[in-house]
Short mmCIF file of C-alpha atoms in Angstrom, two decimals:
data_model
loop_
_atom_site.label_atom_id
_atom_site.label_comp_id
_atom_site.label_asym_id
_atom_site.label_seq_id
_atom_site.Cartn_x
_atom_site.Cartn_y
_atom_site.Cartn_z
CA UNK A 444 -38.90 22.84 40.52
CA UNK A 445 -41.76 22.29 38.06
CA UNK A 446 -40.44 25.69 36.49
CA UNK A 447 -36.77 24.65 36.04
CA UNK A 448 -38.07 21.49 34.23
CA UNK A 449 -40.06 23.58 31.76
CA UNK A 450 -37.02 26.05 30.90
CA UNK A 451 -34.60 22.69 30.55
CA UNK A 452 -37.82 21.02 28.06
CA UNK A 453 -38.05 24.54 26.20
CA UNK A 454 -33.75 24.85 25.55
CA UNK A 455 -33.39 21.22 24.88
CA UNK A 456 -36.58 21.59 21.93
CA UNK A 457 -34.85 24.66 20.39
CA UNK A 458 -31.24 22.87 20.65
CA UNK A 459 -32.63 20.28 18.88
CA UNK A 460 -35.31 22.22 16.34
CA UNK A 461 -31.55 24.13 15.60
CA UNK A 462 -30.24 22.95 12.21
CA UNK A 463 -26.53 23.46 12.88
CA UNK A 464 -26.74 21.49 15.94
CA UNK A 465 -28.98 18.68 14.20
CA UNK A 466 -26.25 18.24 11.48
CA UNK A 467 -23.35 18.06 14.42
CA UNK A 468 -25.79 15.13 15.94
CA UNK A 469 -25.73 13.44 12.62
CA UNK A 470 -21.84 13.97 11.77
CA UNK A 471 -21.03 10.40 14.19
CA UNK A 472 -23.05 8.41 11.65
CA UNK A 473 -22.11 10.13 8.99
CA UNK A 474 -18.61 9.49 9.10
CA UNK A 475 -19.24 5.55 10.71
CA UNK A 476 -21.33 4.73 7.08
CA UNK A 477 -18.32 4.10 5.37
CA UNK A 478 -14.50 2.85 5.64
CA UNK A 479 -13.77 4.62 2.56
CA UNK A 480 -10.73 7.29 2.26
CA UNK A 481 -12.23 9.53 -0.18
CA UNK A 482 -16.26 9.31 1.38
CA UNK A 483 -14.69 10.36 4.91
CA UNK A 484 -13.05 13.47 3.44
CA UNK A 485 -15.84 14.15 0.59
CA UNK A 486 -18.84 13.58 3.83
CA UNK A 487 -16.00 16.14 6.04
CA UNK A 488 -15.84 18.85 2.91
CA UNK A 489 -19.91 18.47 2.69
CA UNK A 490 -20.50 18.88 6.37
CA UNK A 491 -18.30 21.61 7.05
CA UNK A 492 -19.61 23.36 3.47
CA UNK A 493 -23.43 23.24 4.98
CA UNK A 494 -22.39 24.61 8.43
CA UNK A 495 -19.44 27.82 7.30
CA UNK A 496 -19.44 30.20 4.49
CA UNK A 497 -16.63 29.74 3.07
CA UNK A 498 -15.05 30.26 -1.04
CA UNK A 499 -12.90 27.49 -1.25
CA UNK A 500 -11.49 24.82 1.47
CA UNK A 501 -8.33 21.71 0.97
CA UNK A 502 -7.84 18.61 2.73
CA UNK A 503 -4.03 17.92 2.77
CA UNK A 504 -2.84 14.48 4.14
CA UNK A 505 0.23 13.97 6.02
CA UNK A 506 3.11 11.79 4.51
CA UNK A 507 4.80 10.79 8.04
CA UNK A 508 8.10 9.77 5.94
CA UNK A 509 8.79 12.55 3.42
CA UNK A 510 7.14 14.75 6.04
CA UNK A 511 5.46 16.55 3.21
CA UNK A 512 1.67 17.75 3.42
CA UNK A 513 -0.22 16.97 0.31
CA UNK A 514 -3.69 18.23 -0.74
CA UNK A 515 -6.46 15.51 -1.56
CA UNK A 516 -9.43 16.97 -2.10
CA UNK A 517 -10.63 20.00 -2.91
CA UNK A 518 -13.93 21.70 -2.44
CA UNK A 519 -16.30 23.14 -4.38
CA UNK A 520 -13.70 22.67 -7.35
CA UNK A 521 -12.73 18.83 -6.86
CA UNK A 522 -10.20 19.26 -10.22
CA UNK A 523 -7.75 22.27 -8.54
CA UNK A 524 -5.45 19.29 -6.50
CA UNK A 525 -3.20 19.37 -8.83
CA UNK A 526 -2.57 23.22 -8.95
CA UNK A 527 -2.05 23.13 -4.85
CA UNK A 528 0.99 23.58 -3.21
CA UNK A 529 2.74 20.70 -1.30
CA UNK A 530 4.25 21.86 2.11
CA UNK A 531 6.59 20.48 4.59
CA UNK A 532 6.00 20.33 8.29
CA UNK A 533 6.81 23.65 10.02
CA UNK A 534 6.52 25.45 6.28
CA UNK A 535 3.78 28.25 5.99
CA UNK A 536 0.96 28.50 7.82
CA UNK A 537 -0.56 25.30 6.93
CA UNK A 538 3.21 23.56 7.87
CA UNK A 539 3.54 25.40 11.23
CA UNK A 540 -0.30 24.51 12.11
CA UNK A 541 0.04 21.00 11.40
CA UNK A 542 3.16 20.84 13.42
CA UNK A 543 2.02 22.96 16.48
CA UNK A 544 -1.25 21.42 16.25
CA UNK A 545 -2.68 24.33 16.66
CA UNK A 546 -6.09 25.84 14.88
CA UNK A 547 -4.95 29.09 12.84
CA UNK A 548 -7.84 31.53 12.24
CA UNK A 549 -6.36 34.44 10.50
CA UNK A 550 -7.85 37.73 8.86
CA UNK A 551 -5.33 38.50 6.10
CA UNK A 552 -3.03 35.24 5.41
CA UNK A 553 -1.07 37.66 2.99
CA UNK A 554 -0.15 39.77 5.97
CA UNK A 555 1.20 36.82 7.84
CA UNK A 556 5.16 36.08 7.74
CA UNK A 557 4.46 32.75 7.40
CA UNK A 558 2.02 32.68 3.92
CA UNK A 559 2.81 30.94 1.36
CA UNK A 560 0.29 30.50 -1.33
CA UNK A 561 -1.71 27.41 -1.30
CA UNK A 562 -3.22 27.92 -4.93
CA UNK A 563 -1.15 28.81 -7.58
CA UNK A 564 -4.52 30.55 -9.61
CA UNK A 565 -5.98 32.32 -6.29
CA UNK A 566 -4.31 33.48 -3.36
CA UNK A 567 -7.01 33.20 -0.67
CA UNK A 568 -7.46 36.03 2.30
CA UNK A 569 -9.46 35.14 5.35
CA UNK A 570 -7.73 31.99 6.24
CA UNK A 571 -8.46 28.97 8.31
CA UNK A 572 -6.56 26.29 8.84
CA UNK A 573 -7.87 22.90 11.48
CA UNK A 574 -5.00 20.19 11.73
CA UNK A 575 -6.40 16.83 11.73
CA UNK A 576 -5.19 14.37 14.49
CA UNK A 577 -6.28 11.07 16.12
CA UNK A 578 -4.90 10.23 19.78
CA UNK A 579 -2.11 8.35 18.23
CA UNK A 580 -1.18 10.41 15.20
CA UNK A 581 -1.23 13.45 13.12
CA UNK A 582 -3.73 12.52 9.92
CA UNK A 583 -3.16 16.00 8.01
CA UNK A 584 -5.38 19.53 8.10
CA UNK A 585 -8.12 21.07 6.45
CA UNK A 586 -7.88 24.75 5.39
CA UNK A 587 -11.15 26.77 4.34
CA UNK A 588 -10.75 30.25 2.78
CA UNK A 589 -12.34 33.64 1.61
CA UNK A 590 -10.71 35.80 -1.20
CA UNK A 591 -11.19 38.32 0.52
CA UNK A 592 -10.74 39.91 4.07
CA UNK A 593 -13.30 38.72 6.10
CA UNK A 594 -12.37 37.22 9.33
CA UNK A 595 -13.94 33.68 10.29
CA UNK A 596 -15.55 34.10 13.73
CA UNK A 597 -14.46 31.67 16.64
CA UNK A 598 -18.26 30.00 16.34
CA UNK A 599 -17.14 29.02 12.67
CA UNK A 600 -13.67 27.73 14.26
CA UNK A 601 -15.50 25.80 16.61
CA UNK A 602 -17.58 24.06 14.53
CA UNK A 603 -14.59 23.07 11.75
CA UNK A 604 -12.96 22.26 15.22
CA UNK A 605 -16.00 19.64 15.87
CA UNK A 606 -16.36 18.30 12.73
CA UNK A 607 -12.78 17.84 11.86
CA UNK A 608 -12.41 16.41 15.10
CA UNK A 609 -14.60 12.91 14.44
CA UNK A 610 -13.69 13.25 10.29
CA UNK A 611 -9.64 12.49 11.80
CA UNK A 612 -10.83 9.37 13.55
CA UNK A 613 -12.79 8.20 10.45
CA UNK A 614 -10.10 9.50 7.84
CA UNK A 615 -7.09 7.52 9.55
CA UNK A 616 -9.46 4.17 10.03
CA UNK A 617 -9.98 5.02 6.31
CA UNK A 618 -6.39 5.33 5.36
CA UNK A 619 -5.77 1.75 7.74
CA UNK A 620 -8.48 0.33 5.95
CA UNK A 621 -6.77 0.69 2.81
CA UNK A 622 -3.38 -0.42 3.75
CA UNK A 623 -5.09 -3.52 5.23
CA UNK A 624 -6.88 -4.28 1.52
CA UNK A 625 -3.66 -3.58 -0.22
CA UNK A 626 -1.49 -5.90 2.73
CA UNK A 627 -4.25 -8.31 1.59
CA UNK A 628 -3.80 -8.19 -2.18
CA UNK A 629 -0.26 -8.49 -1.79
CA UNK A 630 -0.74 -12.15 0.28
CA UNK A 631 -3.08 -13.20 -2.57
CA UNK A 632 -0.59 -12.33 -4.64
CA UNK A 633 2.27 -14.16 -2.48
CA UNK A 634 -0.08 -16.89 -1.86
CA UNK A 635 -1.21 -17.25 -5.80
CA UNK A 636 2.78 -17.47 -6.19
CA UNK A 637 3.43 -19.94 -3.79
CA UNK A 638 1.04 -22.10 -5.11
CA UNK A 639 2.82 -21.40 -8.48
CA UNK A 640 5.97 -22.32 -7.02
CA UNK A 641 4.69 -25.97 -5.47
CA UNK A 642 3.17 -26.88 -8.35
CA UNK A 643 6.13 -26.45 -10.37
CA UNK A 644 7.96 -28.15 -7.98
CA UNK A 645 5.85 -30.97 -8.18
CA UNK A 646 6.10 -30.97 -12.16
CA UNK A 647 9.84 -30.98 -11.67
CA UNK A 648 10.42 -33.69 -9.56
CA UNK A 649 7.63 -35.62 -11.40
CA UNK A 650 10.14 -34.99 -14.50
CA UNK A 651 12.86 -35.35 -12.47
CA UNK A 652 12.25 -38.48 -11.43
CA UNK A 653 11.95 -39.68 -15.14
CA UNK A 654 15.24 -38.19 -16.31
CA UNK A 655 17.17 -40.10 -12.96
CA UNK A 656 15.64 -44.01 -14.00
CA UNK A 657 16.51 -43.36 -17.37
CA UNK A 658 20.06 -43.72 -16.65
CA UNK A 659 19.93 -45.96 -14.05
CA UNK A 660 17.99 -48.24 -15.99
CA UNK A 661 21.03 -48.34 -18.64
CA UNK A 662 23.61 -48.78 -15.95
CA UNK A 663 21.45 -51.93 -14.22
CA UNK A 664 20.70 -53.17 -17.67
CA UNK A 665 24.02 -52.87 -19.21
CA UNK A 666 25.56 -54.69 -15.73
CA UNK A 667 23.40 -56.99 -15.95
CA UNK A 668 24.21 -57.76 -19.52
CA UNK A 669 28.26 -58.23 -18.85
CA UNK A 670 27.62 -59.87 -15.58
CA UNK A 671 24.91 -62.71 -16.91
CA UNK A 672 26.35 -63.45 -20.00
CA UNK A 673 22.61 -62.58 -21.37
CA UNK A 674 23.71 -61.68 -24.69
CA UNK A 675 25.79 -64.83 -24.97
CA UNK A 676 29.32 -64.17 -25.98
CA UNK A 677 30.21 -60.99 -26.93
CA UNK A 678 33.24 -59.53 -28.40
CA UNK A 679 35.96 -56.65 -26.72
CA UNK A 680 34.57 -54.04 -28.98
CA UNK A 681 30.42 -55.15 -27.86
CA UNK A 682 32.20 -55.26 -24.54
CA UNK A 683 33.39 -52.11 -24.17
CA UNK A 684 30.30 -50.66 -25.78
CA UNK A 685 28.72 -51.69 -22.37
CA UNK A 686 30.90 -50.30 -20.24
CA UNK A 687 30.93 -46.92 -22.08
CA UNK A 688 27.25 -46.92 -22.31
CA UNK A 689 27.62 -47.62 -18.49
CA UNK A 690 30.17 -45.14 -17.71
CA UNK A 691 27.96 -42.18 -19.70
CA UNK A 692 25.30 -43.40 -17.89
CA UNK A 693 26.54 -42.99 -14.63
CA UNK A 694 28.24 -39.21 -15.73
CA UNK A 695 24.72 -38.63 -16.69
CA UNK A 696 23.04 -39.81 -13.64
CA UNK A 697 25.97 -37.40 -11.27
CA UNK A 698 24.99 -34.53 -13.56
CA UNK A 699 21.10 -34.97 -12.87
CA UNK A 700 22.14 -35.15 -9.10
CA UNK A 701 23.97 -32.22 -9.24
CA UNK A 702 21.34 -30.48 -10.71
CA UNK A 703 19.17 -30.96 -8.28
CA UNK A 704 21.41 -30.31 -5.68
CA UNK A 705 22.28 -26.99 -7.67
CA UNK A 706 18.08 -26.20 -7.29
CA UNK A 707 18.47 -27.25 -3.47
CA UNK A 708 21.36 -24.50 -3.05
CA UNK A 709 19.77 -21.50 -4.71
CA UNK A 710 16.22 -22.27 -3.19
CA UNK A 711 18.33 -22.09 0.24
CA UNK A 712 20.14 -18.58 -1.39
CA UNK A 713 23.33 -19.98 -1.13
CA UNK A 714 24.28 -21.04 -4.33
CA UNK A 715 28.06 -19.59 -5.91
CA UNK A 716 28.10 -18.40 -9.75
CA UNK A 717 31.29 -19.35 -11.58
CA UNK A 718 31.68 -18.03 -14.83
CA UNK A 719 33.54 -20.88 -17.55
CA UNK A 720 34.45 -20.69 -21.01
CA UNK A 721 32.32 -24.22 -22.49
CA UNK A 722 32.47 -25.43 -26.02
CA UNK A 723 28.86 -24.70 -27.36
CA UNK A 724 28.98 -27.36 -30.13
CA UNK A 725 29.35 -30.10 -27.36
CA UNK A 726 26.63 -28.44 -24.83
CA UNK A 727 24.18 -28.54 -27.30
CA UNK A 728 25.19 -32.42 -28.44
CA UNK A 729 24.69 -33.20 -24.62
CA UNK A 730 21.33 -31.27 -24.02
CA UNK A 731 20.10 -33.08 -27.19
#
């Protein structure tokens, strides 16, 4: 018994002395230090870049719309994403592994049927390609390559397979994280607009409420002038002076009340444009 328990001590101190295995230990707080999109996939490139020889390795994302894979990133040349193919699900080798979900470890990728080249200034050899999936969706893959033929052993697979396997989880909480700041900018933004809108509002029936006693003040005072006899006796032409000031009063006042009935309708969205020929001489006269 005593025996057994000295083996078990002796494996679990060379697991743990072994620096592969230390850097899978690390990889679950490595990849929980930050929300970002682009630390996830730059800590994912680094990890897997200490732990596989390997010349050159993509990280394509996967547009669930357009259904198009797109590469990201780019290791150990981050400025050769431009130059890198874009591929549709079930297209090439990286298409068909993303959409079988299915680890590709091949010796020759220009032997395969399927190639197509991922870099138009290289055309890699030894390929490997490691979809990336959470539980509830497919995130995108990460290929690593050799330029030339020389074959990456199932211990390398296993190990993308491990690290690509907790980088998913982080990438896609990355990716939500981002749509959640950007769903929030866009309420500021709504918000900052709404409180645009009811200020406004308040300025315009502030104004509004101006413009409507200004009228009505003629029409009382003007009534009250031809009904009290305050201006003593007037003559038919004073008289009718009156009741035209009255009378534009009163169109005045309807038009105001219109207006804002006109506001009420297309705030509601269900106001009706009718196009009229007006004399522009006699709009301006009124607006002045």
């Amino acid at each position: 018994m005593q025996l057994c328990q000295k083996i078990m001590t002796y494996n679990v101190a060379h697991v743990t002395a072994d620096p592969e295995i230390q850097l899978l230990n690390r990889l679950g707080g490595l990849f929980s230090a930050s929300l970002s999109l682009d630390d996830n996939i730059d800590a994912m490139l680094s990890a897997t870049s200490q732990m596989v020889q390997f010349d050159a390795a993509t990280v394509f994302l996967l547009n669930e719309g357009s259904r198009e894979l797109t590469a990201c990133a780019t290791y150990p040349h981050k400025d050769e994403v431009p130059h890198i193919a874009r591929f549709v699900l079930g297209e090439g080798i990286l298409g068909y592994a993303v959409e079988q979900l299915e680890t590709l470890n091949i010796s020759d990728a220009t032997l395969d049927p399927r190639f197509k080249i991922l870099d138009q200034s290289r055309s890699p050899r030894s390929l490997m390609v490691q979809p990336l999936a959470t539980p509830q969706r497919v995130v995108g893959a990460m290929t690593i390559s050799r330029q030339r033929v020389d074959p990456f052993t199932e211990l390398d697979a296993s190990i993308l397979k491990v690290i690509t396997n907790q980088a998913a989880i982080a990438i896609e909480n990355g990716r939500l994280y981002e749509q959640l700041q950007a769903h929030l900018g866009e309420l500021e933004t709504a918000n900052a607009q709404i409180a645009e809108v009811s200020r406004l509002k308040s300025e315009f029936l502030a104004n509004m409420s101006h413009e409507l006693r200004t009228p009505l003040n003629a029409i009382l005072g003007f009534s009250e002038l031809l009904r009290d006899d305050l201006a003593g006796k007037i003559t038919e032409k004073q008289r009718k002076d009156c009741l035209d000031n009255i009378y534009n009063s009163g169109r005045h006042l309807l038009s105001l009340i219109n207006d804002v009935l006109d506001l009420t309708k297309i705030e509601a969205g269900r106001m009706d444009l009718v196009y009229e020929e007006f004399g522009v001489e006699s709009a301006v006269r009124e607006v002045l």
